[in-house]
Coordinates of C-alpha atoms and ligand atoms in Angstrom, one line a residue:
M1 CA 0.5 -274.3 -194.3
Q2 CA 4.3 -274.4 -196.1
T3 CA 5.9 -271.3 -195.8
I4 CA 8.6 -269.7 -198.4
L5 CA 11.2 -268.3 -196.0
S6 CA 10.7 -270.6 -193.0
E7 CA 12.5 -273.4 -194.1
G8 CA 16.0 -273.6 -193.0
S9 CA 15.7 -270.3 -190.9
N10 CA 16.1 -270.4 -187.4
A11 CA 18.2 -267.3 -186.3
V12 CA 15.1 -265.0 -186.5
P13 CA 11.4 -266.4 -185.2
E14 CA 8.5 -266.1 -187.6
P15 CA 6.6 -262.7 -186.5
P16 CA 3.1 -263.0 -185.7
R17 CA 0.3 -262.5 -187.6
L18 CA 1.3 -263.4 -190.8
D19 CA -1.1 -264.0 -193.4
A20 CA 0.5 -265.2 -196.0
E21 CA 4.8 -265.1 -196.9
V22 CA 3.8 -263.4 -200.6
I23 CA 0.7 -261.1 -201.5
I24 CA 0.5 -260.4 -205.1
I25 CA -1.5 -257.4 -205.9
G26 CA -3.9 -257.9 -208.9
A27 CA -4.8 -261.0 -210.8
G28 CA -4.5 -260.4 -213.9
F29 CA -2.2 -261.9 -217.1
A30 CA 1.0 -261.2 -214.7
G31 CA -0.7 -261.9 -211.1
L32 CA -2.1 -265.1 -212.3
G33 CA 1.2 -266.4 -213.9
M34 CA 3.2 -265.8 -210.7
A35 CA 0.7 -267.3 -208.6
I36 CA 1.0 -270.4 -210.5
R37 CA 4.8 -270.1 -211.1
M38 CA 4.9 -270.2 -206.9
K39 CA 2.6 -272.9 -206.7
Q40 CA 4.1 -275.2 -209.5
R41 CA 7.4 -274.6 -206.8
G42 CA 5.1 -276.0 -204.0
M43 CA 4.6 -273.1 -202.7
S44 CA 1.5 -272.1 -200.9
S45 CA 1.9 -269.6 -198.6
F46 CA 0.3 -266.4 -200.3
L47 CA -2.3 -264.5 -201.1
V48 CA -3.8 -262.5 -204.3
L49 CA -5.6 -259.3 -203.9
E50 CA -8.0 -258.3 -206.7
R51 CA -10.2 -255.5 -206.9
A52 CA -12.9 -256.9 -209.1
S53 CA -14.4 -260.2 -209.0
D54 CA -12.8 -261.7 -211.6
V55 CA -9.7 -262.9 -212.9
G56 CA -8.1 -261.6 -216.1
G57 CA -7.5 -257.9 -215.5
T58 CA -7.3 -255.9 -218.6
W59 CA -8.8 -258.8 -220.5
R60 CA -11.6 -258.5 -217.8
D61 CA -11.8 -254.7 -218.3
N62 CA -11.9 -254.4 -222.0
R63 CA -14.8 -255.6 -223.4
Y64 CA -15.2 -252.8 -226.4
P65 CA -16.2 -254.0 -229.8
G66 CA -13.5 -255.3 -231.5
C67 CA -11.3 -255.8 -228.4
A68 CA -8.6 -258.2 -229.4
C69 CA -3.9 -258.9 -228.9
D70 CA -1.9 -257.7 -231.7
I71 CA 0.6 -260.6 -230.7
P72 CA -0.5 -263.7 -232.1
S73 CA -2.0 -266.2 -229.9
V74 CA 0.7 -268.7 -229.9
L75 CA 2.9 -266.5 -228.1
Y76 CA 0.7 -264.6 -225.7
S77 CA 0.0 -267.5 -223.4
F78 CA 2.1 -268.7 -220.9
S79 CA 4.8 -271.4 -221.7
F80 CA 4.2 -273.4 -219.4
E81 CA 0.7 -273.6 -220.4
R82 CA 0.7 -273.9 -223.9
D83 CA -3.2 -274.2 -225.2
A84 CA -4.1 -275.7 -228.2
T85 CA -7.5 -274.7 -228.5
W86 CA -6.7 -271.3 -229.6
T87 CA -9.2 -270.4 -232.7
R88 CA -7.7 -267.4 -234.4
V89 CA -3.6 -266.3 -234.9
F90 CA -4.5 -262.7 -232.9
P91 CA -6.7 -263.9 -229.8
R92 CA -9.8 -262.0 -229.3
Q93 CA -10.6 -260.3 -225.9
G94 CA -13.3 -263.3 -224.7
E95 CA -10.7 -265.8 -225.9
I96 CA -7.6 -264.5 -223.9
L97 CA -10.2 -264.1 -220.5
D98 CA -11.4 -268.0 -221.4
Y99 CA -7.7 -268.7 -221.3
L100 CA -7.0 -266.8 -218.1
R101 CA -9.9 -268.2 -216.0
R102 CA -8.8 -271.9 -217.1
C103 CA -5.4 -271.6 -215.7
A104 CA -6.6 -269.9 -212.7
D105 CA -9.4 -273.2 -212.2
K106 CA -6.3 -275.7 -213.5
Y107 CA -4.0 -274.4 -211.0
R108 CA -6.2 -274.0 -208.4
I109 CA -5.4 -270.1 -208.0
R110 CA -8.7 -268.8 -207.2
S111 CA -8.8 -270.2 -203.4
H112 CA -5.8 -267.9 -202.8
I113 CA -7.6 -264.7 -204.6
R114 CA -9.7 -262.1 -202.1
F115 CA -11.7 -261.4 -204.8
D116 CA -13.5 -257.6 -204.7
T117 CA -9.9 -256.1 -202.4
E118 CA -8.6 -253.4 -203.0
L119 CA -5.2 -252.4 -201.7
L120 CA -5.7 -249.4 -199.9
D121 CA -1.8 -248.8 -198.7
A122 CA 1.0 -250.8 -198.0
A123 CA 3.7 -249.9 -195.8
Y124 CA 7.2 -251.3 -194.7
D125 CA 7.7 -252.2 -191.1
E126 CA 11.2 -252.3 -190.2
P127 CA 11.3 -253.9 -187.0
S128 CA 10.0 -256.9 -188.1
A129 CA 10.6 -256.7 -191.6
T130 CA 7.4 -257.2 -192.9
W131 CA 4.7 -255.5 -195.2
R132 CA 1.3 -254.4 -193.5
L133 CA -1.5 -254.0 -196.0
R134 CA -5.0 -252.0 -195.6
T135 CA -7.7 -253.1 -198.0
S136 CA -11.0 -251.4 -199.2
G137 CA -12.7 -254.5 -197.0
G138 CA -11.5 -253.1 -193.7
S139 CA -9.0 -255.8 -193.2
T140 CA -5.2 -255.4 -192.6
L141 CA -3.1 -257.9 -193.8
T142 CA 0.5 -258.9 -193.1
S143 CA 3.0 -260.6 -195.5
R144 CA 6.8 -260.5 -195.9
V145 CA 7.0 -260.4 -199.4
L146 CA 4.7 -257.8 -201.6
I147 CA 4.6 -258.4 -205.5
C148 CA 2.9 -255.9 -207.4
A149 CA 1.3 -256.9 -210.0
M150 CA -1.7 -254.1 -211.2
G151 CA 0.3 -253.8 -214.8
P152 CA 0.9 -250.3 -216.3
L153 CA -2.5 -250.0 -218.4
N154 CA -5.3 -250.0 -215.4
R155 CA -5.9 -246.4 -215.0
P156 CA -8.2 -244.7 -217.9
N157 CA -6.7 -241.6 -219.3
I158 CA -10.0 -239.4 -219.7
P159 CA -8.9 -235.5 -220.8
N160 CA -9.9 -232.9 -218.5
L161 CA -11.6 -231.2 -220.9
P162 CA -13.5 -228.2 -220.4
G163 CA -17.5 -229.0 -220.6
I164 CA -16.9 -232.4 -219.7
D165 CA -19.6 -232.5 -217.2
R166 CA -22.0 -230.7 -219.6
F167 CA -22.1 -232.9 -222.4
A168 CA -25.6 -234.5 -222.0
G169 CA -25.4 -237.7 -223.6
P170 CA -23.5 -241.0 -222.5
S171 CA -20.1 -240.8 -222.6
F172 CA -17.2 -243.5 -221.6
H173 CA -14.0 -244.4 -221.7
S174 CA -12.9 -247.7 -224.5
S175 CA -12.0 -249.8 -221.2
Q176 CA -15.3 -249.1 -219.5
W177 CA -17.4 -249.9 -222.7
D178 CA -21.0 -249.2 -221.5
A179 CA -22.8 -252.2 -223.3
A180 CA -26.5 -250.6 -222.5
V181 CA -25.8 -247.7 -224.3
D182 CA -27.2 -248.4 -227.9
L183 CA -25.2 -246.8 -230.8
R184 CA -27.6 -247.5 -233.4
D185 CA -28.5 -244.5 -235.3
K186 CA -26.3 -242.5 -233.0
H187 CA -24.2 -239.8 -233.9
V188 CA -20.9 -241.0 -232.0
A189 CA -17.6 -239.3 -231.4
V190 CA -14.7 -241.2 -230.8
I191 CA -12.0 -239.1 -229.2
G192 CA -8.1 -240.7 -230.3
T193 CA -6.9 -242.7 -232.8
G194 CA -4.7 -245.4 -230.9
A195 CA -5.0 -249.5 -230.3
S196 CA -8.2 -249.5 -229.1
A197 CA -9.9 -246.6 -231.5
I198 CA -8.5 -248.5 -234.5
Q199 CA -10.1 -251.5 -233.3
I200 CA -13.6 -249.9 -232.1
V201 CA -13.9 -247.4 -235.2
P202 CA -14.6 -250.5 -237.8
E203 CA -17.1 -252.2 -235.8
I204 CA -19.4 -249.4 -234.8
A205 CA -18.9 -247.7 -238.0
P206 CA -21.5 -249.6 -239.8
V207 CA -23.9 -249.4 -236.6
V208 CA -23.7 -245.8 -235.8
R209 CA -25.6 -243.0 -238.1
K210 CA -22.3 -240.8 -237.9
L211 CA -19.1 -241.4 -236.7
T212 CA -16.9 -238.8 -236.2
L213 CA -13.3 -239.5 -235.4
F214 CA -11.3 -236.7 -233.7
Q215 CA -7.3 -237.8 -234.2
R216 CA -4.8 -236.0 -232.5
S217 CA -1.8 -237.5 -234.5
A218 CA -2.3 -240.2 -237.2
P219 CA -0.7 -243.3 -236.1
W220 CA 1.3 -246.0 -238.3
V221 CA -0.9 -248.9 -239.4
I222 CA 0.3 -252.1 -241.2
P223 CA -1.6 -255.5 -242.6
R224 CA -2.5 -257.5 -239.7
N225 CA -3.3 -260.8 -241.5
D226 CA -5.4 -262.2 -239.1
G227 CA -7.0 -266.0 -240.3
A228 CA -8.5 -268.9 -238.2
I229 CA -6.4 -271.6 -237.2
S230 CA -7.1 -274.5 -238.7
P231 CA -8.7 -278.0 -237.3
L232 CA -5.6 -279.7 -238.4
Q233 CA -3.2 -276.6 -236.8
R234 CA -5.0 -277.6 -233.7
F235 CA -4.7 -281.1 -233.8
L236 CA -0.9 -281.1 -234.3
R237 CA -0.6 -278.1 -231.3
R238 CA -2.5 -280.4 -229.5
W239 CA -1.0 -283.7 -229.8
L240 CA 2.9 -282.8 -231.2
P241 CA 4.3 -280.6 -227.9
G242 CA 7.1 -280.3 -230.0
Y243 CA 5.1 -278.9 -232.8
S244 CA 3.7 -276.1 -230.8
W245 CA 7.0 -275.2 -229.1
A246 CA 8.6 -275.0 -232.9
V247 CA 5.9 -272.5 -233.9
R248 CA 6.2 -270.4 -230.6
T249 CA 9.6 -270.2 -231.2
L250 CA 9.5 -269.0 -234.8
I251 CA 6.9 -266.3 -233.9
Y252 CA 9.3 -265.2 -230.5
W253 CA 12.3 -264.8 -233.3
V254 CA 10.6 -263.2 -236.4
L255 CA 8.8 -260.5 -233.7
E256 CA 12.3 -260.2 -231.5
I257 CA 14.2 -259.3 -235.0
R258 CA 12.2 -255.8 -234.9
A259 CA 13.9 -254.8 -231.5
F260 CA 16.8 -254.2 -233.9
G261 CA 14.7 -251.4 -235.6
F262 CA 13.3 -250.3 -232.9
T263 CA 16.1 -249.9 -230.5
V264 CA 19.7 -250.6 -232.1
K265 CA 19.5 -248.3 -235.9
P266 CA 15.7 -246.8 -236.3
A267 CA 17.1 -245.4 -239.7
L268 CA 16.3 -249.0 -240.6
L269 CA 12.7 -248.4 -239.8
Q270 CA 12.5 -246.4 -243.1
S271 CA 11.9 -249.2 -245.4
R272 CA 8.9 -250.4 -243.1
E273 CA 7.8 -246.8 -243.5
S274 CA 7.7 -246.8 -247.1
L275 CA 5.9 -250.2 -247.3
A276 CA 3.1 -248.8 -244.4
L277 CA 2.5 -246.0 -246.7
K278 CA 2.2 -247.9 -249.8
Y279 CA -0.4 -250.0 -247.6
L280 CA -1.8 -246.8 -247.3
E281 CA -2.0 -245.8 -250.7
R282 CA -4.0 -248.8 -251.5
Q283 CA -6.5 -248.8 -248.7
I284 CA -7.0 -245.2 -249.2
P285 CA -7.0 -243.3 -252.9
E286 CA -8.3 -240.2 -251.7
P287 CA -5.7 -237.7 -251.6
E288 CA -7.1 -235.2 -248.7
L289 CA -8.5 -238.5 -246.1
R290 CA -4.9 -240.1 -247.1
R291 CA -3.1 -236.9 -246.0
A292 CA -5.1 -236.2 -243.4
V293 CA -4.3 -239.9 -241.5
T294 CA -0.6 -240.0 -242.8
P295 CA 1.7 -240.2 -239.6
N296 CA 4.2 -237.3 -239.2
Y297 CA 6.8 -239.0 -236.9
R298 CA 9.0 -242.2 -237.5
L299 CA 7.3 -245.4 -237.4
G300 CA 7.7 -247.2 -234.4
C301 CA 7.7 -244.0 -231.9
K302 CA 4.1 -244.9 -230.8
R303 CA 3.2 -248.4 -231.1
V304 CA 2.7 -249.7 -234.8
L305 CA -0.8 -250.7 -234.9
I306 CA -1.9 -253.5 -237.0
S307 CA -5.3 -253.8 -238.9
D308 CA -6.8 -254.6 -242.1
D309 CA -10.1 -252.9 -241.6
Y310 CA -9.4 -249.2 -240.0
Y311 CA -8.5 -247.7 -243.2
P312 CA -11.2 -249.2 -245.4
A313 CA -13.7 -247.8 -242.4
L314 CA -12.7 -244.4 -242.5
R315 CA -13.7 -244.3 -246.3
R316 CA -17.7 -245.3 -245.2
P317 CA -19.7 -242.2 -246.1
N318 CA -20.8 -242.2 -242.3
V319 CA -17.4 -241.5 -241.1
E320 CA -15.9 -238.4 -240.6
V321 CA -12.1 -238.1 -239.8
V322 CA -11.3 -234.8 -237.9
P323 CA -7.5 -234.3 -237.6
A324 CA -7.5 -231.9 -234.9
P325 CA -7.1 -231.8 -230.9
V326 CA -10.0 -231.5 -228.8
A327 CA -10.6 -228.1 -227.0
E328 CA -14.0 -228.7 -225.5
L329 CA -17.3 -230.8 -225.0
R330 CA -20.7 -228.8 -225.2
E331 CA -24.3 -230.4 -224.3
H332 CA -24.4 -231.8 -227.8
S333 CA -21.3 -231.5 -229.7
V334 CA -17.6 -231.7 -229.1
V335 CA -15.4 -228.6 -230.4
T336 CA -12.0 -228.8 -231.8
A337 CA -9.0 -225.9 -231.1
S338 CA -9.9 -224.1 -233.7
G339 CA -13.4 -223.4 -232.7
A340 CA -15.3 -226.1 -235.2
E341 CA -18.4 -228.0 -233.4
Y342 CA -19.5 -231.3 -234.1
P343 CA -22.9 -232.4 -233.1
A344 CA -22.7 -236.0 -230.9
D345 CA -25.1 -237.7 -229.0
V346 CA -22.3 -240.6 -227.7
V347 CA -18.8 -239.7 -226.9
I348 CA -16.3 -242.6 -226.9
F349 CA -12.6 -241.5 -224.9
A350 CA -9.9 -244.0 -227.0
T351 CA -7.4 -242.2 -225.2
G352 CA -5.8 -244.5 -223.9
F353 CA -4.4 -244.9 -219.9
R354 CA -2.0 -242.8 -217.4
A355 CA 0.5 -245.5 -217.9
T356 CA 3.5 -243.3 -216.4
Q357 CA 1.6 -242.9 -212.8
G358 CA 0.6 -246.3 -213.1
F359 CA 2.6 -247.8 -209.8
G360 CA 3.2 -244.4 -208.9
A361 CA -0.7 -243.9 -207.6
L362 CA 0.1 -246.9 -205.7
R363 CA -0.1 -245.6 -201.4
V364 CA 2.8 -247.5 -200.8
Y365 CA 5.8 -246.7 -197.8
G366 CA 8.8 -248.2 -197.8
R367 CA 12.2 -247.9 -195.4
G368 CA 11.6 -244.5 -193.3
G369 CA 8.1 -243.9 -194.5
K370 CA 9.0 -242.8 -197.6
E371 CA 6.2 -243.1 -200.1
L372 CA 7.0 -244.5 -203.4
A373 CA 5.4 -241.6 -205.4
D374 CA 8.0 -239.2 -203.8
A375 CA 10.7 -242.1 -204.7
W376 CA 9.8 -241.6 -207.9
R377 CA 9.6 -237.8 -207.9
D378 CA 11.8 -237.9 -211.2
G379 CA 10.2 -240.6 -213.1
M380 CA 9.9 -244.3 -212.0
E381 CA 12.8 -246.2 -211.8
A382 CA 13.6 -249.7 -210.9
Y383 CA 16.2 -252.5 -210.8
L384 CA 15.6 -254.4 -213.6
G385 CA 12.1 -253.4 -213.5
T386 CA 11.3 -255.4 -210.6
S387 CA 13.2 -254.4 -207.5
I388 CA 13.1 -250.9 -205.8
A389 CA 16.0 -249.2 -203.7
G390 CA 14.3 -248.4 -200.1
F391 CA 11.3 -250.7 -200.6
P392 CA 12.7 -253.9 -199.4
N393 CA 11.1 -257.1 -200.0
L394 CA 8.8 -255.8 -202.6
F395 CA 9.0 -256.9 -206.5
T396 CA 7.3 -255.7 -209.3
L397 CA 5.8 -257.5 -212.4
I398 CA 5.8 -255.4 -215.8
G399 CA 7.3 -252.5 -213.4
P400 CA 9.5 -249.8 -214.8
N401 CA 11.1 -249.7 -218.5
T402 CA 9.9 -253.6 -218.7
G403 CA 7.3 -252.6 -221.5
L404 CA 7.8 -253.6 -225.2
G405 CA 6.8 -252.4 -228.3
H406 CA 7.9 -255.6 -230.9
N407 CA 7.0 -258.8 -228.7
S408 CA 5.0 -260.4 -226.3
M409 CA 4.9 -259.3 -222.9
V410 CA 4.4 -262.7 -221.6
V411 CA 8.4 -263.5 -222.3
M412 CA 8.7 -260.4 -220.2
M413 CA 6.6 -261.8 -217.5
E414 CA 8.3 -265.1 -217.3
A415 CA 11.6 -263.8 -216.7
Q416 CA 10.4 -261.6 -214.1
Y417 CA 8.7 -264.7 -212.3
S418 CA 12.0 -266.8 -212.5
Y419 CA 13.7 -263.8 -211.3
V420 CA 11.4 -263.5 -208.1
L421 CA 11.3 -267.0 -207.7
D422 CA 14.9 -267.1 -207.3
A423 CA 15.1 -264.4 -204.8
L424 CA 12.6 -266.2 -202.9
A425 CA 14.8 -269.7 -202.7
Q426 CA 17.8 -267.0 -201.6
M427 CA 15.9 -265.7 -198.8
R428 CA 15.0 -269.4 -198.0
R429 CA 18.3 -270.3 -197.7
D430 CA 19.8 -267.9 -196.2
G431 CA 17.3 -267.3 -194.0
L432 CA 17.0 -264.0 -195.5
R433 CA 14.5 -261.6 -193.7
A434 CA 14.4 -258.7 -196.1
L435 CA 16.5 -257.9 -199.3
D436 CA 16.5 -254.5 -200.9
V437 CA 18.2 -253.4 -203.8
K438 CA 21.3 -251.3 -203.3
P439 CA 20.4 -247.5 -204.5
A440 CA 24.2 -247.6 -206.5
V441 CA 23.3 -250.5 -208.3
Q442 CA 20.0 -249.2 -209.1
Q443 CA 21.2 -245.9 -210.3
R444 CA 24.0 -247.2 -212.2
F445 CA 21.5 -249.7 -213.9
N446 CA 19.2 -247.1 -214.7
E447 CA 22.0 -244.9 -216.0
R448 CA 22.7 -247.3 -218.7
L449 CA 19.3 -248.1 -219.5
Q450 CA 18.5 -244.4 -220.0
A451 CA 21.7 -244.1 -222.0
R452 CA 20.6 -246.7 -224.6
M453 CA 17.2 -245.6 -225.1
R454 CA 18.3 -242.4 -226.5
R455 CA 19.5 -243.9 -229.9
T456 CA 15.8 -246.1 -229.7
V457 CA 13.2 -244.7 -232.0
W458 CA 11.3 -243.9 -229.0
A459 CA 13.5 -240.7 -228.3
S460 CA 12.9 -239.8 -232.3
G461 CA 10.3 -237.0 -231.1
C462 CA 6.8 -237.8 -230.9
T463 CA 4.2 -237.8 -228.0
S464 CA 3.3 -241.5 -226.7
W465 CA 2.3 -242.9 -223.1
Y466 CA 6.0 -244.4 -223.3
I467 CA 7.0 -241.0 -221.7
D468 CA 6.3 -239.3 -218.8
A469 CA 5.8 -235.3 -218.1
R470 CA 9.5 -234.8 -217.7
G471 CA 10.4 -236.6 -221.3
K472 CA 11.9 -239.7 -219.6
N473 CA 10.9 -243.0 -221.0
T474 CA 10.0 -244.9 -218.1
T475 CA 7.9 -248.0 -219.6
L476 CA 9.9 -249.5 -222.4
W477 CA 12.9 -252.1 -222.3
P478 CA 15.5 -250.2 -224.8
G479 CA 16.7 -253.6 -226.2
F480 CA 16.1 -257.6 -227.2
T481 CA 14.1 -259.3 -224.6
F482 CA 16.9 -262.1 -224.8
A483 CA 19.3 -259.7 -223.1
Y484 CA 16.4 -258.9 -220.4
R485 CA 15.9 -262.4 -219.9
Y486 CA 19.5 -262.8 -219.3
L487 CA 19.9 -260.4 -217.1
T488 CA 17.0 -262.1 -215.1
Q489 CA 17.7 -265.8 -215.1
R490 CA 19.4 -265.7 -211.9
F491 CA 19.1 -263.7 -208.8
R492 CA 22.0 -261.4 -208.0
P493 CA 22.3 -261.2 -204.2
D494 CA 25.5 -258.9 -204.4
R495 CA 23.2 -256.4 -205.7
Y496 CA 21.0 -256.3 -202.6
E497 CA 22.0 -255.6 -199.0
R498 CA 20.4 -258.3 -196.9
W499 CA 19.5 -259.0 -193.4
Ligands
N01_501 O1 -4.1 -245.9 -226.0 P1 -3.4 -244.9 -226.9 P2 -5.1 -247.0 -226.1 N1 -7.3 -234.8 -226.6 O2 -2.3 -244.0 -225.6 C1 -5.6 -239.7 -228.3 C2 -2.6 -251.4 -225.6 N2 -3.7 -252.1 -226.3 O3 -6.2 -247.4 -225.1 O4 -1.3 -240.2 -230.2 C3 -7.3 -235.8 -228.2 O5 -2.4 -245.8 -227.5 C4 -4.1 -239.6 -228.2 O6 -3.5 -238.9 -229.5 P3 -2.0 -238.7 -229.3 C5 -1.3 -251.1 -226.3 O7 0.1 -251.4 -225.4 C6 -3.2 -253.2 -227.1 O8 -5.7 -247.2 -227.8 O9 -1.3 -238.8 -228.3 N3 -7.0 -237.2 -228.0 C7 -3.9 -241.3 -228.7 O10 -4.4 -241.3 -230.4 C8 -1.7 -250.0 -226.3 O11 -0.3 -248.8 -227.0 C9 -4.2 -253.4 -228.1 O12 -1.8 -237.4 -229.9 C10 -6.1 -237.7 -226.9 C11 -5.1 -242.2 -228.3 O13 -5.8 -241.1 -227.8 C12 -2.3 -249.6 -225.4 O14 -2.8 -250.5 -224.6 C13 -5.3 -252.8 -228.0 C14 -6.3 -236.7 -225.8 C15 -4.8 -243.0 -227.1 O15 -4.2 -243.8 -227.6 C16 -2.9 -248.1 -225.0 O16 -3.9 -248.1 -226.3 C17 -5.9 -252.1 -227.1 C18 -6.8 -235.6 -225.7 N4 -6.6 -235.2 -224.8 C19 -4.7 -251.7 -226.1 N5 -5.6 -237.8 -225.3 C20 -3.7 -254.6 -228.9 O17 -3.4 -255.4 -228.2 C21 -5.1 -238.9 -225.8 N6 -5.6 -239.1 -227.1 C22 -4.4 -254.4 -230.1

């Protein structure tokens, strides 16, 4: 088996029982892409641990009606695997999952994946400079490098409401959709009005007897303008690689421009707010309903949602919007903070994810046995969202402050792939056993990042999953993606302790 690190290294013998040079946690979008990139570089000593029995991560788990991506398909795909078969501008869940499965097959990644294997904990062993991983299957694995690619949206946030166990009917989270529950002729309560809810509501509203939508705060919604990709377009994308590259680049820049309003001059978002309010006015003529769904914070502070059918669904006679926080569940009803009670046969929690706790929930122990959760007591942070001081040879994909509110996450992931590959190449070239980002480097990077964060729209005063319990935005990148790509284009060894 070819190794990544041993070539050119004759100073230190390989430790015994190295199951793989690199272990990647998660076979979702991020982990698969990393695995493919490694393979393309001729690296084959890697394993991917996947807790489920298929690839696809969030696109495997989220199967609710209407599930789709809000980034155009041409940009929500790997740049090195531009697919000509997308049928819609905004790809649906099934199409994205198929794409990821095809990628896994084409690059022969499946044989590297251990399915149904969850990471229980990982500990860095200082004498051998390796990671020891315990898995749910009862095995212990050893690797030189650990890459965490579980993504931030994998832990459903189900509110701990009083009476939640008393509710007599079925209840489930949007990412754990129970297809066995027949919603026809049922009174369905949907809690939450985020990106998931606004896709679910228009799909199920025509089917259910009554839909009560509990809205804690109104989202900003703009037109989606989805459509089929014509056979001619598909033909051109397939046979003219330059054409598909040009479309991708154009869409990238159209989306990238939005970062200016979000991260540099939020005041500029006023014009987009006016357009969104005009759209709302056209879509909902009834003043009372319109008032109820008008947002009261700056556009962009929470994720801007795109939909052509959400507002029309709210006007249906069998749909009621309840603009109030939910306080309690009873056997057959949902009760709001004011004590009003709404009957329900089924409750759907479209209440999002514990994004700011994602990686923190991992039981990972670094130098001196320090636990990651402890290192992140005051909030998650990393250097370039990728390296964490005190955790040598560990890399995170879509780690702290690398999420986006304006463009495709694939752009960020690909920047991280090249950074990690460059780090691995550096280790091989210099015969290094370990790399650990210097604490002062990480601190300086995050001080600057948080200073920049203060002028972004996300700091303009609203609650969102971007911000942790201490009020710190630990999820989003406060700038342009090209700036992040620039910072990650080359691994900087001087920023790391090396041995
Ligand atoms: O979750 P969310 P999501 N009582 O956190 C409400 C990606 N995604 O699953 O706004 C009552 O956005 C909460 O209310 P409030 C995308 O990155 C993408 O919808 O906090 N309500 C909010 O309305 C997205 O950002 C796509 O006041 C409660 C909702 O639940 C991310 O996933 C599609 C509550 C949660 O909204 C998450 O989206 C789907 C409580 N106790 C998801 N707790 C696309 O690409 C929470 N809420 C289109």
